Amino acid sequence: MDFFLFVEGPLLWIAFLVFIIGSIIRVSMFVFVSTKKDKIIYQHFSWKYLFSTIIRWLLPLNKDIPKNPIFTILAYIFHICLIVVPIWYAGHITLWEESRFEWSWTAMPDELADWMTLIFLGIAIFFLLRRIFSADIRLISTFSDYFLIIITALPFLTGYFLTNGTLDSITFFSDNIQLIHMLSGELMLILIPFTKLSHYILFFFSRGASGIEFGRRGYSI
Amino acid sequence: MSEEIKPNEIVDFLKPRVGARFKMWLGICAHCGLCANTCHYYTANEKDPKMIPSYKIRFLKEILKKKGNVDKDYLQKVYETVYYECNMCRRCTLYCPFGIDIALMISLLRALLFSQGMAPEGLVKAIENYKESGNQMAVSDEDWVETVKWCEEEMAEELVGLEIPIDKKGAKILYTVNAREPMFYPQDMMEVAKIFYVAGEDYTYCSKPGWDDTNLSMFCGDLKTSKMIVENTFKRAKELEVQQVAITE
Ligand code: SF4
Ligand code: SF4
């Protein structure tokens, strides 16, 4: 099989399956182990404290907004772009329509997708520079922290190149940019369950657990 | 204190105690640094990056990764961080997007050090005292009761009719103190007696262990002794059939 066809077909399947099954395993592991070793969560279980903490932090209603406004707001914008663009970009929806699922939903305007991609990349570069140049953040950064910013930014960068034909004057890129774009997206999906990127789902469990822990003393975080 | 560190002892200690939350937190901490300026050690030390809460728990990650293969010098470094750079106040947790409970992990590290015989001398002495006498200052039951009586006599000169009840069954409040009060600051107890008297509160002290409300063993993660201390107070509260337990501070 041609490498392109492999990346477009089976590898995409593999990436999605690793992402989905890996996430399910991470969550199940947490639930399974916590029922044995973190009984306190269940002894004091409370939907009230669980939901209030999750909502407060999903929406910008939390303490970090006044404390570190710039970084926090950038982080919100970063995450919104990261989720919205891949899902509502018209080109992606077309692929879903053509797939065996034949799923379809309303697309966002291409121009908006372009802008959000640029904003996303701008913030990613800021995060990277912050890690490199701030003595604080440099000390707590590990290799994977730098690496994962790049991994997360690559699908957006290559997606921008692909849709705008930025690098088309270079033959290698005009021939392969779509392949590189797909590979970078697949790499990110595969890495999510095994790295700190798993916070996309564990966020809910971590906040929930601490929400309950503080909630049992009557304080909602 | 054994000089030889046995990795399997460390692993055996941590294994049942490192729960799903700790593993998750060590895995998802984004190293974003949002917790940095929330820690008073950070702000009080001219924003020393080493005081960033997230940085302080690297030890737990490292010890787990090394499967307990660490030496005495390493544990000494851990000791300095967990005792002198964090007082487990939990403020950082309020600002961490994931609500990572740094203090809980610091507490586990303190407990680990305690299991290796490393803890501040004062705390070790206090724990011995708790185990022997039920209070951190090793005040005997007789001396305790005598002190309360003496306070009562002193105060009765000022406020005629003032009594300090001991073991009064059915009182509303069981009042407990810091064991340093009968040792060094009985005047505090007298002031309190005055307030209770004037307020007309129905309270009582208890004569048996349970009257000291400090729980210093908690600070080195000695949960067994911690539990014993709390249970003593509960036992007294039940025996005396009080409705509330009041603690000083
Ligand atoms: S705020 Fe939370 S996630 Fe960020 S570095 Fe601190 S502990 Fe880690
Ligand atoms: S719990 Fe420790 S690290 Fe966190 S803010 Fe308090 S002292 Fe600092």
XYZ file of C-alpha atoms and ligand atoms in Angstrom:
486
model
C 0.000 0.000 0.000
C 1.124 3.487 -0.835
C 2.329 5.335 2.313
C -0.137 8.149 1.685
C -3.048 5.734 1.565
C -1.806 4.120 4.777
C -1.609 7.450 6.586
C -4.987 8.496 5.250
C -6.693 5.226 6.111
C -5.441 2.661 8.631
C -3.144 5.008 10.511
C -5.979 7.452 11.033
C -8.073 4.628 12.428
C -5.224 3.562 14.661
C -4.700 7.109 15.898
C -8.353 7.592 16.762
C -8.596 4.204 18.417
C -5.467 4.758 20.494
C -6.814 8.148 21.501
C -10.256 6.876 22.451
C -9.343 3.535 23.999
C -6.279 5.023 25.697
C -8.440 7.726 27.252
C -10.976 5.182 28.430
C -8.195 3.151 30.022
C -6.729 6.195 31.773
C -10.122 7.063 33.205
C -10.970 3.471 34.174
C -7.604 3.099 35.881
C -8.285 6.206 37.907
C -11.756 5.101 38.891
C -10.634 1.546 39.673
C -7.611 2.470 41.775
C -9.333 5.376 43.503
C -12.173 3.203 44.795
C -9.488 1.222 46.645
C -6.933 3.828 47.612
C -8.770 7.145 47.586
C -11.913 6.138 49.433
C -12.267 9.629 50.811
C -13.620 10.815 47.443
C -16.499 8.383 47.639
C -17.121 8.709 51.368
C -17.707 12.413 50.902
C -19.008 12.280 47.357
C -21.033 15.328 46.399
C -22.372 16.268 42.968
C -22.765 19.813 44.197
C -19.070 20.404 44.899
C -18.047 18.333 41.904
C -20.090 20.325 39.405
C -19.467 23.714 40.913
C -15.693 23.299 40.748
C -15.760 21.958 37.196
C -18.034 24.710 35.921
C -16.065 27.407 37.677
C -12.898 26.271 35.913
C -14.337 25.374 32.521
C -15.743 28.882 32.347
C -13.490 31.771 33.289
C -15.084 32.216 36.712
C -12.122 31.201 38.821
C -9.460 32.722 41.027
C -6.743 32.613 38.392
C -8.394 35.285 36.262
C -7.657 38.092 38.718
C -4.424 36.510 39.934
C -2.703 35.858 36.593
C -5.032 37.475 34.047
C -2.826 37.507 30.959
C -1.644 33.940 31.112
C -5.047 32.611 32.106
C -6.949 34.395 29.347
C -4.386 33.304 26.762
C -4.721 29.743 28.024
C -8.497 29.890 27.585
C -8.197 31.240 24.030
C -5.552 28.610 23.277
C -7.837 25.791 24.361
C -10.876 27.173 22.560
C -8.981 27.361 19.257
C -7.502 23.919 19.864
C -10.935 22.360 20.179
C -12.996 24.457 17.770
C -10.812 24.588 14.665
C -10.235 20.849 14.104
C -13.898 20.036 14.709
C -15.649 22.823 12.802
C -13.174 23.471 10.008
C -15.101 22.927 6.728
C -12.375 20.819 5.130
C -12.502 18.362 8.037
C -16.283 18.139 7.966
C -16.138 17.256 4.277
C -13.917 14.325 5.185
C -16.401 13.148 7.794
C -19.181 13.396 5.209
C -17.154 11.303 2.798
C -16.250 8.760 5.453
C -18.169 5.578 6.193
C -19.939 7.422 9.022
C -21.319 10.094 6.689
C -21.488 12.477 9.641
C -22.096 16.113 8.926
C -22.469 19.339 10.836
C -22.344 23.071 10.188
C -18.876 24.389 9.417
C -17.220 27.583 10.622
C -16.184 30.156 8.014
C -12.752 29.388 6.572
C -11.536 32.842 7.311
C -12.352 32.458 10.999
C -10.573 29.120 11.041
C -7.538 30.820 9.540
C -7.548 33.553 12.143
C -8.050 31.167 15.008
C -5.179 29.075 13.723
C -2.889 32.080 13.638
C -3.947 33.159 17.119
C -3.423 29.609 18.359
C 0.063 29.487 16.849
C 0.885 32.901 18.285
C -0.063 31.744 21.784
C 1.813 28.459 21.317
C 4.963 30.424 20.461
C 4.400 32.618 23.505
C 4.076 29.522 25.715
C 7.251 28.106 24.257
C 9.212 31.330 24.720
C 7.862 31.671 28.235
C 9.163 28.213 29.035
C 12.546 29.049 27.605
C 13.023 32.548 28.976
C 11.212 32.659 32.302
C 13.524 31.354 35.009
C 10.501 30.113 36.937
C 8.935 28.111 34.201
C 12.264 26.860 32.883
C 13.047 25.265 36.227
C 9.822 23.274 36.348
C 9.817 22.381 32.637
C 10.783 18.937 31.492
C 11.662 17.787 28.007
C 8.120 16.627 27.396
C 6.740 20.075 28.213
C 8.642 21.648 25.311
C 8.077 18.668 23.068
C 4.302 18.610 23.596
C 3.849 22.282 22.756
C 5.505 21.582 19.422
C 3.483 18.415 18.878
C 0.274 20.301 19.598
C 1.183 23.238 17.378
C 2.359 21.207 14.383
C -1.061 20.127 13.069
C -2.138 23.768 13.120
C 1.014 25.018 11.456
C 0.903 22.385 8.736
C -2.852 22.852 8.363
C -2.297 26.528 7.751
C 0.414 25.802 5.194
C -1.826 23.263 3.520
C -4.883 25.462 3.168
C -2.993 28.600 2.262
C -0.348 26.986 0.063
C 2.289 29.005 1.902
C 5.142 26.631 1.124
C 3.985 25.469 -2.306
C 6.981 27.042 -4.036
C 9.101 24.349 -2.395
C 8.427 21.127 -4.279
C 8.916 18.855 -1.285
C 6.216 20.652 0.640
C 3.784 21.112 -2.220
C 3.993 17.335 -2.720
C 3.876 16.275 0.895
C 2.286 18.928 3.069
C -1.011 17.077 3.288
C 0.812 13.935 4.355
C 2.794 15.857 6.959
C -0.377 17.496 8.226
C -2.131 14.170 8.685
C 0.910 12.606 10.332
C 1.267 15.460 12.795
C -2.399 15.245 13.753
C -2.196 11.499 14.196
C 0.948 11.795 16.285
C -0.786 14.216 18.623
C -3.842 11.988 18.981
C -1.679 8.974 19.755
C 0.351 10.831 22.367
C -2.631 12.253 24.247
C -3.406 9.256 26.495
C 0.245 8.673 27.400
C 1.254 12.209 28.302
C 0.102 15.185 30.325
C -2.203 15.944 27.397
C -4.486 13.375 28.997
C -5.562 16.303 31.161
C -8.211 16.963 28.519
C -10.255 14.265 30.259
C -8.512 13.824 33.620
C -9.143 17.499 34.308
C -12.703 16.566 35.221
C -11.612 13.849 37.628
C -8.848 15.850 39.214
C -11.021 18.901 39.783
C -13.854 16.683 40.963
C -11.643 14.903 43.501
C -10.249 18.138 44.919
C -13.657 19.806 44.767
C -14.986 17.050 46.996
C -11.945 17.147 49.272
C -12.415 20.861 49.924
C -16.182 20.549 49.806
C -16.261 18.186 52.750
C -14.973 21.089 54.820
C -17.709 23.271 53.367
C -15.506 25.185 50.964
C -16.274 25.199 47.267
C -13.180 25.631 45.085
C 18.241 6.332 62.752
C 19.586 3.797 60.271
C 22.198 5.114 57.860
C 21.364 2.471 55.304
C 18.343 3.295 53.158
C 16.471 0.215 52.000
C 14.696 0.842 48.695
C 12.177 -1.917 49.304
C 11.171 -0.296 52.592
C 10.476 2.932 50.749
C 8.521 1.153 48.025
C 6.535 -0.853 50.572
C 5.704 2.318 52.430
C 4.637 4.271 49.357
C 2.777 1.563 47.510
C -0.396 1.477 49.567
C -0.302 5.228 50.074
C 0.237 6.530 46.561
C -3.348 6.509 45.400
C -4.959 7.209 42.060
C -5.047 10.941 42.693
C -1.313 11.231 43.359
C -0.465 9.240 40.231
C -2.841 11.362 38.162
C -1.505 14.621 39.557
C 2.105 13.707 38.922
C 1.071 12.806 35.385
C -1.028 15.794 34.409
C 0.681 18.718 36.157
C 1.143 20.977 33.145
C 4.142 22.740 34.709
C 2.304 25.923 33.882
C 3.536 27.782 36.947
C 0.156 29.262 37.811
C 0.694 28.070 41.359
C 3.990 29.968 41.720
C 2.852 33.334 43.010
C 0.228 31.775 45.233
C 2.781 30.284 47.629
C 3.940 32.516 50.464
C 7.347 30.827 50.443
C 7.741 31.933 46.844
C 6.734 35.535 47.430
C 8.646 35.802 50.709
C 11.837 34.503 49.099
C 12.064 37.064 46.309
C 10.221 34.798 43.911
C 12.765 32.028 44.169
C 11.781 29.537 41.424
C 12.715 26.685 43.750
C 9.706 27.596 45.859
C 7.185 26.910 43.101
C 4.740 24.391 44.566
C 4.859 22.143 41.537
C 8.652 21.975 41.810
C 8.555 20.810 45.404
C 6.742 17.600 44.601
C 9.287 16.491 42.005
C 10.753 14.392 44.811
C 7.742 12.132 44.937
C 7.891 11.578 41.205
C 11.625 10.888 41.375
C 11.452 8.491 44.306
C 8.693 6.501 42.577
C 10.632 6.456 39.333
C 13.816 5.336 41.065
C 11.817 2.691 42.953
C 13.140 3.932 46.248
C 16.792 3.836 45.205
C 17.838 7.022 46.911
C 20.505 7.806 49.480
C 20.536 9.609 52.786
C 21.729 12.883 51.230
C 18.823 12.793 48.847
C 16.347 12.266 51.659
C 18.000 15.111 53.527
C 17.231 17.350 50.536
C 13.651 16.142 50.557
C 13.537 16.896 54.281
C 14.656 20.465 53.784
C 12.001 21.081 51.161
C 9.068 19.417 52.876
C 9.749 20.995 56.266
C 11.256 24.368 55.432
C 9.653 25.257 52.104
C 6.040 24.191 52.535
C 3.734 24.317 55.528
C 0.959 22.383 53.759
C -1.394 25.350 53.729
C -3.065 24.254 50.473
C -3.326 27.738 49.035
C -1.684 26.675 45.760
C -4.440 24.118 45.214
C -6.979 26.915 45.050
C -5.205 28.358 42.012
C -4.139 25.232 40.171
C -6.363 24.633 37.140
C -6.442 20.941 38.008
C -6.792 21.475 41.734
C -3.608 19.516 42.347
C -3.221 19.029 46.083
C 0.475 19.750 46.607
C 0.095 19.735 50.385
C -1.215 16.164 50.424
C 1.849 15.018 48.539
C 4.173 16.972 50.820
C 2.430 15.310 53.733
C 3.083 11.906 52.217
C 6.761 12.787 51.805
C 6.914 13.834 55.451
C 5.326 10.551 56.411
C 7.873 8.707 54.299
C 10.731 10.529 56.030
C 9.178 9.790 59.418
C 9.095 6.099 58.531
C 12.828 6.428 57.822
C 13.400 8.019 61.205
C 13.707 11.544 59.852
C 11.569 14.170 61.568
C 12.167 17.350 63.551
C 13.275 16.547 67.074
C 10.498 18.570 68.661
C 7.832 16.664 66.791
C 9.379 13.301 67.626
C 9.422 14.218 71.317
C 5.824 15.413 71.137
C 4.748 12.149 69.524
C 6.414 10.193 72.329
C 4.533 12.325 74.813
C 1.208 11.821 73.071
C 1.699 8.093 73.104
C 2.622 8.060 76.799
C 0.291 10.640 78.245
C -2.189 11.618 75.533
C -0.893 15.189 75.382
C 2.109 16.751 73.718
C 3.719 18.075 76.930
C 3.535 14.825 78.920
C 1.425 16.457 81.622
C 0.140 13.750 83.953
C -3.591 13.456 84.579
C -3.057 14.491 88.230
C -1.037 17.572 87.321
C -3.631 18.554 84.748
C -6.513 18.361 87.173
C -4.461 20.173 89.801
C -3.713 22.999 87.362
C -7.378 23.414 86.512
C -8.225 23.485 90.221
C -5.483 25.997 90.886
C -6.826 28.227 88.062
C -10.233 28.005 89.622
C -8.946 29.054 93.042
C -7.018 31.969 91.594
C -10.008 33.184 89.620
C -12.497 32.733 92.428
C -10.756 35.600 94.252
C -11.629 37.880 91.358
C -15.021 36.511 90.383
C -16.876 35.143 93.338
C -18.645 31.909 92.624
C -16.553 31.082 89.552
C -16.125 27.384 88.989
C -14.231 25.449 86.385
C -16.149 22.221 85.838
C -14.249 19.002 85.274
C -15.958 15.872 83.980
C -19.393 17.439 84.245
C -21.704 14.942 82.625
C -24.288 16.344 80.227
C -22.555 19.729 79.823
C -23.144 21.397 76.480
C -19.510 21.988 75.538
C -16.402 19.925 76.109
C -13.651 22.507 76.161
C -10.125 21.460 75.170
C -6.835 23.329 75.295
C -3.368 23.358 73.851
C -1.250 21.373 76.312
C 1.171 24.283 76.458
C -1.486 26.220 78.365
C -1.402 24.216 81.621
C 2.418 24.044 81.279
C 3.292 27.642 80.429
C 0.217 29.803 80.068
C -2.369 28.930 82.723
C -3.399 32.593 82.573
C -4.971 31.773 79.194
C -7.126 29.161 80.856
C -8.109 31.655 83.486
C -9.157 34.218 80.900
C -11.270 31.592 79.189
C -12.841 30.608 82.510
C -13.777 34.259 82.966
C -15.438 34.432 79.582
C -17.369 31.209 80.100
C -18.452 32.386 83.523
C -19.665 35.764 82.355
C -21.316 34.275 79.281
C -22.979 31.693 81.468
C -21.932 28.854 79.185
C -22.439 25.270 80.224
C -19.028 23.716 79.622
C -16.611 21.249 81.075
C -13.029 20.084 80.938
C -12.274 16.373 80.982
C -9.793 14.862 83.386
C -8.595 12.004 81.222
C -6.562 12.175 77.960
C -8.454 13.997 75.230
C -8.178 17.495 76.705
C -5.180 18.440 74.527
C -6.494 19.529 71.149
C -3.137 19.864 69.393
C -2.282 17.213 66.860
C 1.393 17.654 66.138
C 1.850 14.113 64.880
C -0.168 15.135 61.828
C 2.698 17.394 60.797
C 5.025 14.500 60.200
C 2.368 12.320 58.642
C 2.118 9.986 61.660
C -1.532 9.257 61.030
C -1.693 6.482 63.603
C -0.910 8.778 66.489
C -3.059 11.510 64.933
C -5.990 9.171 64.957
C -5.397 8.166 68.542
C -5.399 11.797 69.660
C -8.688 12.589 67.943
C -10.251 9.381 69.173
C -9.358 10.259 72.762
C -11.289 13.497 72.520
C -14.256 11.774 70.899
C -14.253 9.149 73.607
C -14.400 11.802 76.322
C -17.128 13.683 74.474
C -19.208 10.537 74.349
C -18.623 9.604 77.992
C -19.588 13.083 79.115
C -22.524 13.213 76.710
C -21.661 16.725 75.516
C -23.149 18.268 72.401
C -20.077 20.097 71.163
C -16.308 20.013 71.415
C -14.613 23.398 71.393
C -10.947 23.730 70.559
C -8.676 26.663 71.258
C -6.350 28.592 68.963
S -0.724 25.260 38.781
Fe -1.128 23.054 38.927
S -0.704 22.276 36.874
Fe 0.228 24.305 36.982
S 2.344 23.904 37.632
Fe 1.150 24.309 39.492
S 0.544 22.271 40.208
Fe 1.160 22.039 38.052
S 0.709 24.100 50.349
Fe 2.928 24.391 50.418
S 3.511 24.787 48.311
Fe 1.286 25.125 48.430
S 1.078 27.314 48.845
Fe 1.085 26.278 50.822
S 3.232 26.327 51.472
Fe 3.208 26.790 49.279
